[in-house]
């Protein structure tokens, strides 16, 4: 995908001009961007804020489309969550709550663009090992600001965890993935309890799979770019196969995704 094609992927079903206007852009600048012109830093910063988009992906196609912060230890995740929740009134969505925690934090925000203030939703996606301490932090926060546990499919949880879902699809689309429910009850929220057949996601392996799928997509010669759903399904299938075969991140090869892309070509 080129820059303008990634922009189209980013805005989903939204119209180009209304989308750009909502970020503070003028009609000529919107037209230029969708004709392939890469805008300046101020424009890119606005897009990044409003969409939680990974600018490296937007500019080069490398990496995952949306920003996710990964933490290797429970202590590191607990520290950042505690600090963020102490400082500001974040609304929290607990999107995965087994041994691995996936948290989406959001709050209203505003940025200045060309002398005008533009409202947007600040979004932070945090992924790392769950713990009882994290559950305690969230329960305490829930006394002041609601903490929600949305009903998500396994695929939707994986899409959020892998950086395949942005602010728009989470909160502002016609059917958003994350919606606040009345009277949230997280008193029994626990991390670290898994069913006998369930194992936590290996973050190094998942990141390696995402990189492999993205590089393979560029080499596959597909007639059309992968949709978010297609890419997420391929990532999930390749990851599960790697786990089943006990393949390490360093052992992954393009052969591991070739079958999936062959199916799409057909």
Coordinates of N, CA and C in Angstrom, one line a residue, residues 19-246:
X19 N -13.8 13.7 7.4 CA -12.8 13.2 8.3 C -11.7 14.2 8.5
X20 N -11.2 14.7 7.4 CA -10.1 15.7 7.4 C -10.5 16.9 8.1
X21 N -11.7 17.4 7.9 CA -12.2 18.6 8.5 C -12.3 18.4 10.0
X22 N -12.7 17.2 10.4 CA -12.8 17.0 11.9 C -11.4 17.1 12.6
X23 N -10.4 16.9 11.8 CA -9.0 17.0 12.4 C -8.5 18.5 12.3
X24 N -9.2 19.3 11.6 CA -8.8 20.7 11.4 C -8.1 21.0 10.1
X25 N -8.1 20.1 9.2 CA -7.5 20.2 7.9 C -8.3 21.0 6.9
X26 N -7.7 21.7 5.9 CA -8.4 22.4 4.9 C -8.7 21.4 3.7
X27 N -9.7 21.8 2.9 CA -10.0 20.9 1.7 C -8.8 20.7 0.8
X28 N -8.0 21.7 0.5 CA -6.9 21.4 -0.4 C -5.9 20.5 0.2
X29 N -5.6 20.6 1.5 CA -4.7 19.7 2.2 C -5.2 18.3 2.2
X30 N -6.5 18.1 2.4 CA -7.1 16.8 2.4 C -7.0 16.1 1.0
X31 N -7.3 16.9 0.0 CA -7.2 16.4 -1.4 C -5.7 16.0 -1.7
X32 N -4.8 16.8 -1.2 CA -3.4 16.5 -1.5 C -3.0 15.2 -0.8
X33 N -3.4 15.0 0.4 CA -3.0 13.8 1.1 C -3.5 12.5 0.5
X34 N -4.8 12.6 0.0 CA -5.4 11.4 -0.6 C -4.9 11.3 -2.1
X35 N -4.2 12.2 -2.5 CA -3.5 12.0 -3.8 C -2.0 11.6 -3.7
X36 N -1.7 11.2 -2.4 CA -0.4 10.7 -2.2 C 0.7 11.6 -1.6
X37 N 0.3 12.9 -1.4 CA 1.2 13.9 -0.8 C 1.4 13.6 0.7
X38 N 2.6 13.4 1.1 CA 2.8 13.2 2.6 C 2.8 14.6 3.2
X39 N 2.0 14.8 4.2 CA 1.9 16.1 4.8 C 3.0 16.4 5.8
X40 N 3.1 17.6 6.4 CA 4.1 18.0 7.3 C 3.9 17.4 8.7
X41 N 4.8 17.6 9.6 CA 4.8 17.0 10.9 C 3.5 17.4 11.7
X42 N 3.0 18.6 11.6 CA 1.8 19.1 12.3 C 0.6 18.3 11.9
X43 N 0.5 18.0 10.6 CA -0.6 17.2 10.1 C -0.5 15.7 10.6
X44 N 0.7 15.2 10.5 CA 0.9 13.8 10.9 C 0.7 13.6 12.4
X45 N 1.1 14.6 13.2 CA 0.8 14.6 14.6 C -0.7 14.6 14.9
X46 N -1.4 15.3 14.2 CA -2.9 15.4 14.4 C -3.5 14.0 14.0
X47 N -3.1 13.4 12.9 CA -3.6 12.1 12.6 C -3.3 11.1 13.6
X48 N -2.0 11.1 14.1 CA -1.6 10.2 15.1 C -2.4 10.3 16.4
X49 N -2.7 11.5 16.8 CA -3.5 11.7 18.0 C -4.9 11.2 17.8
X50 N -5.5 11.6 16.8 CA -6.9 11.3 16.6 C -7.2 9.8 16.3
X51 N -6.3 9.1 15.7 CA -6.5 7.8 15.3 C -5.7 6.7 16.1
X52 N -4.7 7.2 16.9 CA -3.8 6.4 17.6 C -3.0 5.5 16.6
X53 N -2.7 6.1 15.4 CA -2.1 5.4 14.4 C -0.6 5.4 14.6
X54 N 0.1 4.3 14.2 CA 1.5 4.2 14.2 C 2.1 4.9 13.0
X55 N 2.8 6.1 13.2 CA 3.2 6.9 12.1 C 4.3 6.2 11.3
X56 N 5.0 5.3 11.8 CA 6.0 4.5 11.0 C 5.2 3.6 10.0
X57 N 4.1 3.0 10.4 CA 3.3 2.3 9.5 C 2.6 3.2 8.5
X58 N 2.1 4.3 8.9 CA 1.4 5.2 8.0 C 2.4 5.7 6.9
X59 N 3.6 6.0 7.3 CA 4.6 6.6 6.3 C 5.3 5.5 5.5
X60 N 5.5 4.3 6.1 CA 6.4 3.3 5.4 C 5.7 2.0 5.2
X61 N 4.6 1.8 5.9 CA 3.9 0.5 5.8 C 4.5 -0.6 6.7
X62 N 5.6 -0.2 7.5 CA 6.2 -1.1 8.4 C 5.6 -1.0 9.8
X63 N 5.5 -2.2 10.5 CA 5.0 -2.2 11.8 C 3.5 -2.4 11.8
X64 N 2.9 -2.4 13.0 CA 1.4 -2.6 13.1 C 0.7 -1.2 12.9
X65 N -0.5 -1.2 12.4 CA -1.2 0.0 12.1 C -1.4 1.0 13.3
X66 N -1.6 0.4 14.4 CA -2.0 1.3 15.6 C -1.0 1.0 16.7
X67 N -0.9 2.0 17.6 CA 0.1 2.0 18.6 C -0.4 1.2 19.8
X68 N 0.5 0.2 20.2 CA 0.3 -0.6 21.4 C 1.6 -0.5 22.2
X69 N 1.4 -0.3 23.5 CA 2.6 -0.4 24.4 C 2.7 -1.7 25.1
X70 N 3.8 -2.5 24.8 CA 3.9 -3.8 25.4 C 4.9 -3.8 26.6
X71 N 4.5 -4.5 27.6 CA 5.4 -4.6 28.8 C 5.7 -6.0 29.1
X72 N 7.0 -6.3 29.4 CA 7.4 -7.7 29.6 C 7.1 -8.2 31.0
X73 N 7.0 -7.3 32.0 CA 6.8 -7.8 33.3 C 5.6 -7.2 33.9
X74 N 5.0 -7.9 34.9 CA 3.8 -7.4 35.6 C 4.1 -6.1 36.3
X75 N 5.3 -6.0 36.9 CA 5.7 -4.9 37.7 C 5.7 -3.6 36.8
X76 N 6.3 -3.7 35.6 CA 6.3 -2.6 34.7 C 4.9 -2.1 34.3
X77 N 4.1 -3.1 33.9 CA 2.7 -2.8 33.6 C 2.0 -2.1 34.7
X78 N 2.1 -2.7 35.9 CA 1.4 -2.1 37.1 C 1.9 -0.7 37.4
X79 N 3.2 -0.5 37.2 CA 3.7 0.9 37.5 C 3.1 1.9 36.6
X80 N 3.1 1.6 35.3 CA 2.6 2.6 34.3 C 1.1 2.8 34.5
X81 N 0.4 1.7 34.8 CA -1.1 1.9 35.0 C -1.4 2.7 36.2
X82 N -0.6 2.4 37.3 CA -0.8 3.1 38.6 C -0.5 4.6 38.4
X83 N 0.6 4.9 37.7 CA 0.9 6.3 37.4 C -0.1 7.0 36.6
X84 N -0.6 6.4 35.5 CA -1.6 7.0 34.7 C -2.9 7.2 35.4
X85 N -3.3 6.3 36.2 CA -4.6 6.4 36.9 C -4.5 7.3 38.0
X86 N -3.4 7.5 38.6 CA -3.2 8.4 39.7 C -3.2 9.9 39.2
X87 N -2.7 10.1 38.0 CA -2.6 11.4 37.5 C -3.8 11.9 36.8
X88 N -4.6 11.1 36.2 CA -5.8 11.5 35.4 C -6.9 10.6 35.5
X89 N -8.1 11.1 35.1 CA -9.3 10.3 35.2 C -9.6 9.5 33.9
X90 N -8.8 8.5 33.7 CA -8.9 7.6 32.5 C -10.1 6.7 32.7
X91 N -10.9 6.5 31.6 CA -11.8 5.4 31.6 C -11.1 4.2 31.1
X92 N -11.3 3.0 31.7 CA -10.5 1.8 31.4 C -11.4 0.7 30.9
X93 N -11.0 0.1 29.8 CA -11.6 -1.1 29.3 C -10.7 -2.3 29.4
X94 N -11.1 -3.3 30.1 CA -10.2 -4.5 30.3 C -10.6 -5.5 29.2
X95 N -9.8 -5.5 28.1 CA -10.1 -6.3 27.0 C -9.6 -7.7 27.0
X96 N -8.6 -8.0 27.8 CA -8.2 -9.4 28.0 C -7.7 -9.5 29.5
X97 N -8.1 -10.5 30.2 CA -7.9 -10.6 31.6 C -7.5 -12.0 32.1
X98 N -6.8 -12.7 31.3 CA -6.2 -14.0 31.7 C -4.8 -13.7 32.2
X99 N -3.8 -14.5 31.9 CA -2.5 -14.2 32.3 C -1.9 -13.0 31.6
X100 N -2.4 -12.7 30.4 CA -2.1 -11.5 29.7 C -3.2 -10.5 29.9
X101 N -2.8 -9.3 30.2 CA -3.8 -8.2 30.3 C -3.7 -7.3 29.1
X102 N -4.8 -6.9 28.5 CA -4.9 -5.9 27.5 C -5.9 -4.9 28.0
X103 N -5.3 -3.7 28.2 CA -6.1 -2.6 28.7 C -6.2 -1.4 27.7
X104 N -7.4 -0.9 27.5 CA -7.5 0.3 26.7 C -8.0 1.4 27.6
X105 N -7.2 2.5 27.6 CA -7.5 3.7 28.4 C -7.9 4.8 27.5
X106 N -8.9 5.5 27.9 CA -9.3 6.7 27.0 C -9.8 7.8 27.9
X107 N -9.8 9.0 27.3 CA -10.3 10.2 27.9 C -10.4 11.3 26.9
X108 N -11.3 12.3 27.1 CA -11.4 13.4 26.1 C -10.1 14.2 26.1
X109 N -9.8 14.7 24.9 CA -8.6 15.5 24.8 C -8.8 16.6 23.8
X110 N -7.8 17.5 23.6 CA -7.9 18.5 22.6 C -6.5 18.9 22.2
X111 N -6.3 19.2 21.0 CA -5.0 19.7 20.5 C -5.2 20.9 19.7
X112 N -4.1 21.7 19.6 CA -4.2 23.0 18.8 C -3.7 22.7 17.4
X113 N -4.4 23.1 16.4 CA -4.0 22.9 15.0 C -4.3 24.2 14.3
X114 N -3.3 24.9 13.8 CA -3.4 26.1 13.1 C -4.2 27.2 13.8
X115 N -4.0 27.2 15.1 CA -4.6 28.2 16.0 C -6.0 27.9 16.5
X116 N -6.5 26.7 16.1 CA -7.8 26.2 16.6 C -7.7 25.0 17.4
X117 N -8.6 24.8 18.4 CA -8.6 23.7 19.3 C -9.5 22.6 18.6
X118 N -8.9 21.4 18.6 CA -9.7 20.2 18.0 C -9.8 19.2 19.0
X119 N -11.1 18.8 19.3 CA -11.4 17.7 20.2 C -11.1 16.3 19.6
X120 N -10.6 15.4 20.5 CA -10.4 14.1 20.1 C -10.4 13.1 21.3
X121 N -10.3 11.8 21.0 CA -10.3 10.9 22.1 C -8.9 10.4 22.3
X122 N -8.3 10.7 23.5 CA -7.0 10.1 23.8 C -7.1 8.6 24.1
X123 N -6.3 7.9 23.4 CA -6.4 6.4 23.5 C -5.0 5.8 23.8
X124 N -4.9 5.0 24.8 CA -3.7 4.2 25.1 C -4.0 2.8 25.2
X125 N -3.3 1.9 24.5 CA -3.5 0.5 24.6 C -2.2 -0.1 25.3
X126 N -2.4 -0.8 26.4 CA -1.3 -1.4 27.2 C -1.5 -2.9 27.3
X127 N -0.4 -3.6 27.0 CA -0.5 -5.1 27.1 C 0.7 -5.6 27.9
X128 N 0.4 -6.5 28.8 CA 1.5 -7.1 29.6 C 0.9 -8.2 30.5
X129 N 1.7 -8.8 31.3 CA 1.3 -9.8 32.2 C 0.3 -9.3 33.2
X130 N -0.8 -10.0 33.4 CA -1.8 -9.6 34.4 C -1.3 -10.1 35.8
X131 N -1.9 -9.5 36.8 CA -1.5 -9.8 38.2 C -2.6 -9.4 39.2
X132 N -2.6 -9.9 40.4 CA -3.6 -9.5 41.4 C -3.4 -8.1 41.7
X133 N -2.1 -7.6 41.7 CA -1.9 -6.2 42.0 C -2.6 -5.3 41.0
X134 N -2.5 -5.7 39.7 CA -3.2 -4.9 38.6 C -4.7 -4.9 38.9
X135 N -5.3 -6.1 39.2 CA -6.7 -6.1 39.5 C -7.0 -5.2 40.7
X136 N -6.2 -5.1 41.7 CA -6.5 -4.2 42.8 C -6.4 -2.8 42.4
X137 N -5.5 -2.4 41.5 CA -5.4 -1.1 41.0 C -6.6 -0.7 40.2
X138 N -7.1 -1.6 39.4 CA -8.3 -1.3 38.6 C -9.6 -1.2 39.5
X139 N -9.7 -2.1 40.5 CA -10.8 -2.1 41.4 C -10.8 -0.7 42.2
X140 N -9.7 -0.3 42.6 CA -9.6 1.0 43.3 C -10.0 2.1 42.4
X141 N -9.5 2.1 41.2 CA -9.8 3.1 40.2 C -11.3 3.2 39.9
X142 N -11.9 2.0 39.9 CA -13.4 1.9 39.6 C -14.2 2.6 40.6
X143 N -13.7 2.8 41.8 CA -14.5 3.6 42.8 C -14.6 5.0 42.4
X144 N -13.8 5.5 41.5 CA -13.8 6.9 41.1 C -14.2 7.1 39.6
X145 N -13.7 6.2 38.8 CA -14.0 6.3 37.3 C -14.3 4.9 36.9
X146 N -15.3 4.7 36.1 CA -15.7 3.4 35.7 C -14.6 2.6 34.9
X147 N -14.6 1.3 35.3 CA -13.7 0.3 34.6 C -14.6 -0.7 34.0
X148 N -14.5 -0.9 32.7 CA -15.5 -1.8 32.0 C -14.8 -3.1 31.5
X149 N -15.5 -4.2 31.4 CA -15.0 -5.4 30.8 C -15.9 -5.7 29.7
X150 N -15.6 -5.2 28.5 CA -16.5 -5.4 27.3 C -16.6 -6.8 26.8
X151 N -17.7 -7.2 26.2 CA -17.9 -8.5 25.6 C -17.3 -8.5 24.3
X152 N -16.2 -9.2 24.1 CA -15.4 -9.3 22.9 C -15.2 -10.7 22.4
X153 N -15.2 -10.9 21.1 CA -14.8 -12.2 20.6 C -13.3 -12.4 20.8
X154 N -12.8 -13.6 20.7 CA -11.4 -13.9 20.8 C -10.6 -13.1 19.7
X155 N -11.2 -13.1 18.5 CA -10.6 -12.4 17.4 C -10.5 -10.9 17.7
X156 N -11.5 -10.3 18.2 CA -11.5 -8.9 18.5 C -10.5 -8.6 19.6
X157 N -10.3 -9.5 20.6 CA -9.3 -9.2 21.6 C -7.9 -9.3 21.0
X158 N -7.7 -10.3 20.1 CA -6.4 -10.4 19.5 C -6.1 -9.2 18.5
X159 N -7.1 -8.7 17.9 CA -7.0 -7.5 17.0 C -6.5 -6.3 17.8
X160 N -7.1 -6.1 19.0 CA -6.7 -5.0 19.8 C -5.3 -5.2 20.3
X161 N -5.0 -6.4 20.8 CA -3.7 -6.7 21.4 C -2.6 -6.5 20.3
X162 N -2.9 -6.8 19.1 CA -1.9 -6.8 18.0 C -1.8 -5.5 17.3
X163 N -2.5 -4.5 17.7 CA -2.4 -3.2 17.1 C -3.1 -3.1 15.7
X164 N -4.2 -3.9 15.6 CA -5.0 -3.9 14.4 C -6.3 -3.1 14.5
X165 N -6.5 -2.5 15.6 CA -7.7 -1.7 15.8 C -7.4 -0.3 16.4
X166 N -7.9 0.7 15.8 CA -7.6 2.1 16.2 C -8.8 2.7 17.0
X167 N -8.6 4.0 17.3 CA -9.6 4.7 18.1 C -11.0 4.7 17.5
X168 N -11.0 4.9 16.1 CA -12.3 5.0 15.5 C -13.1 3.7 15.7
X169 N -12.5 2.6 15.3 CA -13.3 1.3 15.5 C -13.6 1.0 16.9
X170 N -12.7 1.4 17.8 CA -13.0 1.1 19.2 C -14.2 1.9 19.7
X171 N -14.2 3.2 19.4 CA -15.2 4.1 20.1 C -16.2 4.8 19.2
X172 N -15.9 5.1 17.9 CA -16.7 6.0 17.2 C -17.3 5.5 15.9
X173 N -17.1 4.2 15.6 CA -17.8 3.6 14.4 C -19.2 3.4 14.7
X174 N -19.9 3.0 13.6 CA -21.4 2.7 13.8 C -21.6 1.6 14.8
X175 N -20.8 0.6 14.9 CA -20.8 -0.4 15.9 C -19.5 -0.5 16.6
X176 N -19.2 0.4 17.5 CA -17.9 0.4 18.2 C -17.7 -0.9 19.0
X177 N -16.4 -1.3 19.1 CA -16.1 -2.5 19.9 C -16.2 -2.2 21.4
X178 N -15.9 -1.0 21.8 CA -15.9 -0.7 23.2 C -17.0 0.3 23.5
X179 N -17.9 -0.1 24.3 CA -19.0 0.8 24.8 C -19.2 0.7 26.3
X180 N -19.4 1.8 26.9 CA -19.6 1.8 28.4 C -20.9 1.2 28.7
X181 N -20.9 0.3 29.7 CA -22.1 -0.3 30.2 C -22.4 0.3 31.6
X182 N -23.7 0.3 31.9 CA -24.1 0.9 33.2 C -23.7 0.0 34.4
X183 N -23.3 0.7 35.5 CA -23.0 0.0 36.7 C -22.0 -1.2 36.5
X184 N -20.8 -0.9 36.1 CA -19.8 -1.9 35.9 C -19.5 -2.6 37.2
X185 N -19.4 -3.9 37.2 CA -19.0 -4.6 38.4 C -17.7 -5.4 38.2
X186 N -16.6 -5.0 38.7 CA -15.4 -5.7 38.5 C -14.8 -6.2 39.8
X187 N -15.7 -6.4 40.8 CA -15.3 -6.8 42.1 C -14.6 -8.2 42.1
X188 N -15.0 -9.0 41.1 CA -14.5 -10.4 41.0 C -13.4 -10.5 39.9
X189 N -13.0 -9.3 39.4 CA -12.0 -9.4 38.3 C -10.7 -10.0 38.8
X190 N -10.2 -11.0 38.1 CA -9.0 -11.7 38.4 C -8.1 -11.9 37.2
X191 N -6.8 -11.7 37.4 CA -5.8 -12.0 36.3 C -5.1 -13.2 36.7
X192 N -4.6 -14.0 35.7 CA -3.8 -15.1 36.0 C -4.5 -16.4 36.1
X193 N -5.8 -16.4 36.0 CA -6.5 -17.7 36.0 C -6.9 -18.1 34.6
X194 N -6.4 -19.2 34.2 CA -6.6 -19.7 32.8 C -7.3 -21.1 32.9
X195 N -8.0 -21.4 31.8 CA -8.5 -22.7 31.7 C -7.4 -23.7 31.4
X196 N -7.6 -25.0 31.6 CA -6.5 -26.0 31.3 C -6.0 -25.9 29.9
X197 N -6.8 -25.5 28.9 CA -6.4 -25.5 27.6 C -5.9 -24.2 27.1
X198 N -5.8 -23.2 28.0 CA -5.5 -21.9 27.6 C -4.1 -21.5 28.1
X199 N -3.3 -20.9 27.2 CA -2.0 -20.4 27.6 C -1.9 -18.9 27.2
X200 N -1.2 -18.1 28.0 CA -1.0 -16.7 27.7 C -0.3 -16.5 26.4
X201 N -0.6 -15.4 25.7 CA 0.0 -15.0 24.5 C 1.5 -14.7 24.7
X202 N 2.4 -15.2 23.9 CA 3.8 -14.8 23.9 C 4.0 -13.6 23.1
X203 N 4.3 -12.5 23.8 CA 4.4 -11.2 23.1 C 5.6 -11.2 22.1
X204 N 6.8 -11.7 22.4 CA 7.8 -11.8 21.4 C 7.4 -12.6 20.2
X205 N 6.7 -13.7 20.4 CA 6.3 -14.5 19.2 C 5.2 -13.8 18.5
X206 N 4.3 -13.1 19.1 CA 3.2 -12.4 18.4 C 3.8 -11.2 17.6
X207 N 4.8 -10.5 18.2 CA 5.4 -9.4 17.4 C 6.1 -9.9 16.2
X208 N 6.8 -11.1 16.4 CA 7.5 -11.7 15.2 C 6.6 -12.1 14.2
X209 N 5.4 -12.7 14.5 CA 4.4 -13.1 13.6 C 3.9 -11.9 12.8
X210 N 3.6 -10.8 13.5 CA 3.0 -9.6 12.9 C 4.0 -9.0 11.9
X211 N 5.3 -9.0 12.3 CA 6.4 -8.5 11.3 C 6.4 -9.4 10.1
X212 N 6.4 -10.7 10.3 CA 6.5 -11.7 9.2 C 5.3 -11.5 8.3
X213 N 4.1 -11.4 8.8 CA 2.9 -11.3 7.9 C 3.0 -10.0 7.1
X214 N 3.4 -8.9 7.8 CA 3.5 -7.6 7.1 C 4.5 -7.7 5.9
X215 N 5.7 -8.3 6.2 CA 6.7 -8.4 5.1 C 6.2 -9.3 4.0
X216 N 5.6 -10.4 4.4 CA 5.1 -11.3 3.4 C 4.0 -10.7 2.6
X217 N 3.2 -9.9 3.1 CA 2.1 -9.2 2.4 C 2.7 -8.4 1.2
X218 N 3.8 -7.7 1.5 CA 4.4 -6.9 0.5 C 5.0 -7.7 -0.7
X219 N 5.4 -9.0 -0.3 CA 6.0 -9.8 -1.3 C 5.1 -10.8 -2.0
X220 N 3.8 -10.8 -1.5 CA 2.9 -11.8 -2.0 C 2.2 -11.4 -3.3
X221 N 2.3 -10.2 -3.7 CA 1.7 -9.8 -5.0 C 0.2 -9.9 -5.0
X222 N -0.5 -9.6 -3.9 CA -1.9 -9.6 -3.9 C -2.5 -8.5 -4.7
X223 N -3.6 -8.8 -5.4 CA -4.3 -7.8 -6.2 C -4.9 -6.7 -5.4
X224 N -5.3 -7.0 -4.2 CA -5.8 -5.9 -3.3 C -5.2 -6.1 -1.9
X225 N -5.0 -4.9 -1.2 CA -4.4 -5.0 0.1 C -5.3 -5.8 1.0
X226 N -4.6 -6.4 2.0 CA -5.4 -7.2 3.0 C -6.3 -6.2 3.8
X227 N -7.5 -6.7 4.1 CA -8.3 -5.9 5.1 C -7.8 -6.2 6.5
X228 N -8.3 -5.4 7.4 CA -7.9 -5.6 8.8 C -8.3 -7.0 9.3
X229 N -9.5 -7.4 8.9 CA -10.0 -8.7 9.3 C -9.1 -9.8 8.7
X230 N -8.8 -9.7 7.4 CA -8.0 -10.8 6.8 C -6.6 -10.9 7.5
X231 N -6.0 -9.7 7.7 CA -4.6 -9.7 8.3 C -4.7 -10.3 9.7
X232 N -5.7 -9.9 10.5 CA -5.8 -10.4 11.8 C -6.0 -12.0 11.8
X233 N -6.8 -12.5 10.9 CA -7.0 -13.9 10.8 C -5.7 -14.6 10.4
X234 N -5.0 -14.1 9.5 CA -3.7 -14.7 9.1 C -2.7 -14.7 10.3
X235 N -2.7 -13.5 11.0 CA -1.8 -13.4 12.2 C -2.2 -14.5 13.2
X236 N -3.5 -14.6 13.5 CA -3.9 -15.5 14.5 C -3.6 -17.0 14.1
X237 N -3.8 -17.3 12.8 CA -3.6 -18.7 12.3 C -2.1 -19.0 12.4
X238 N -1.2 -18.1 12.0 CA 0.2 -18.3 12.0 C 0.7 -18.4 13.4
X239 N 0.2 -17.6 14.3 CA 0.6 -17.6 15.7 C 0.3 -19.0 16.3
X240 N -1.0 -19.4 16.1 CA -1.4 -20.6 16.7 C -0.6 -21.8 16.2
X241 N -0.3 -21.8 14.9 CA 0.5 -22.9 14.3 C 1.9 -22.9 14.9
X242 N 2.5 -21.7 15.1 CA 3.8 -21.6 15.7 C 3.8 -22.1 17.1
X243 N 2.7 -21.8 17.9 CA 2.6 -22.3 19.2 C 2.5 -23.8 19.2
X244 N 1.6 -24.3 18.3 CA 1.4 -25.8 18.2 C 2.7 -26.5 17.9
X245 N 3.5 -26.0 17.0 CA 4.7 -26.6 16.6 C 5.9 -26.2 17.5
X246 N 5.7 -25.4 18.5 CA 6.7 -24.9 19.4 C 7.8 -24.2 18.6

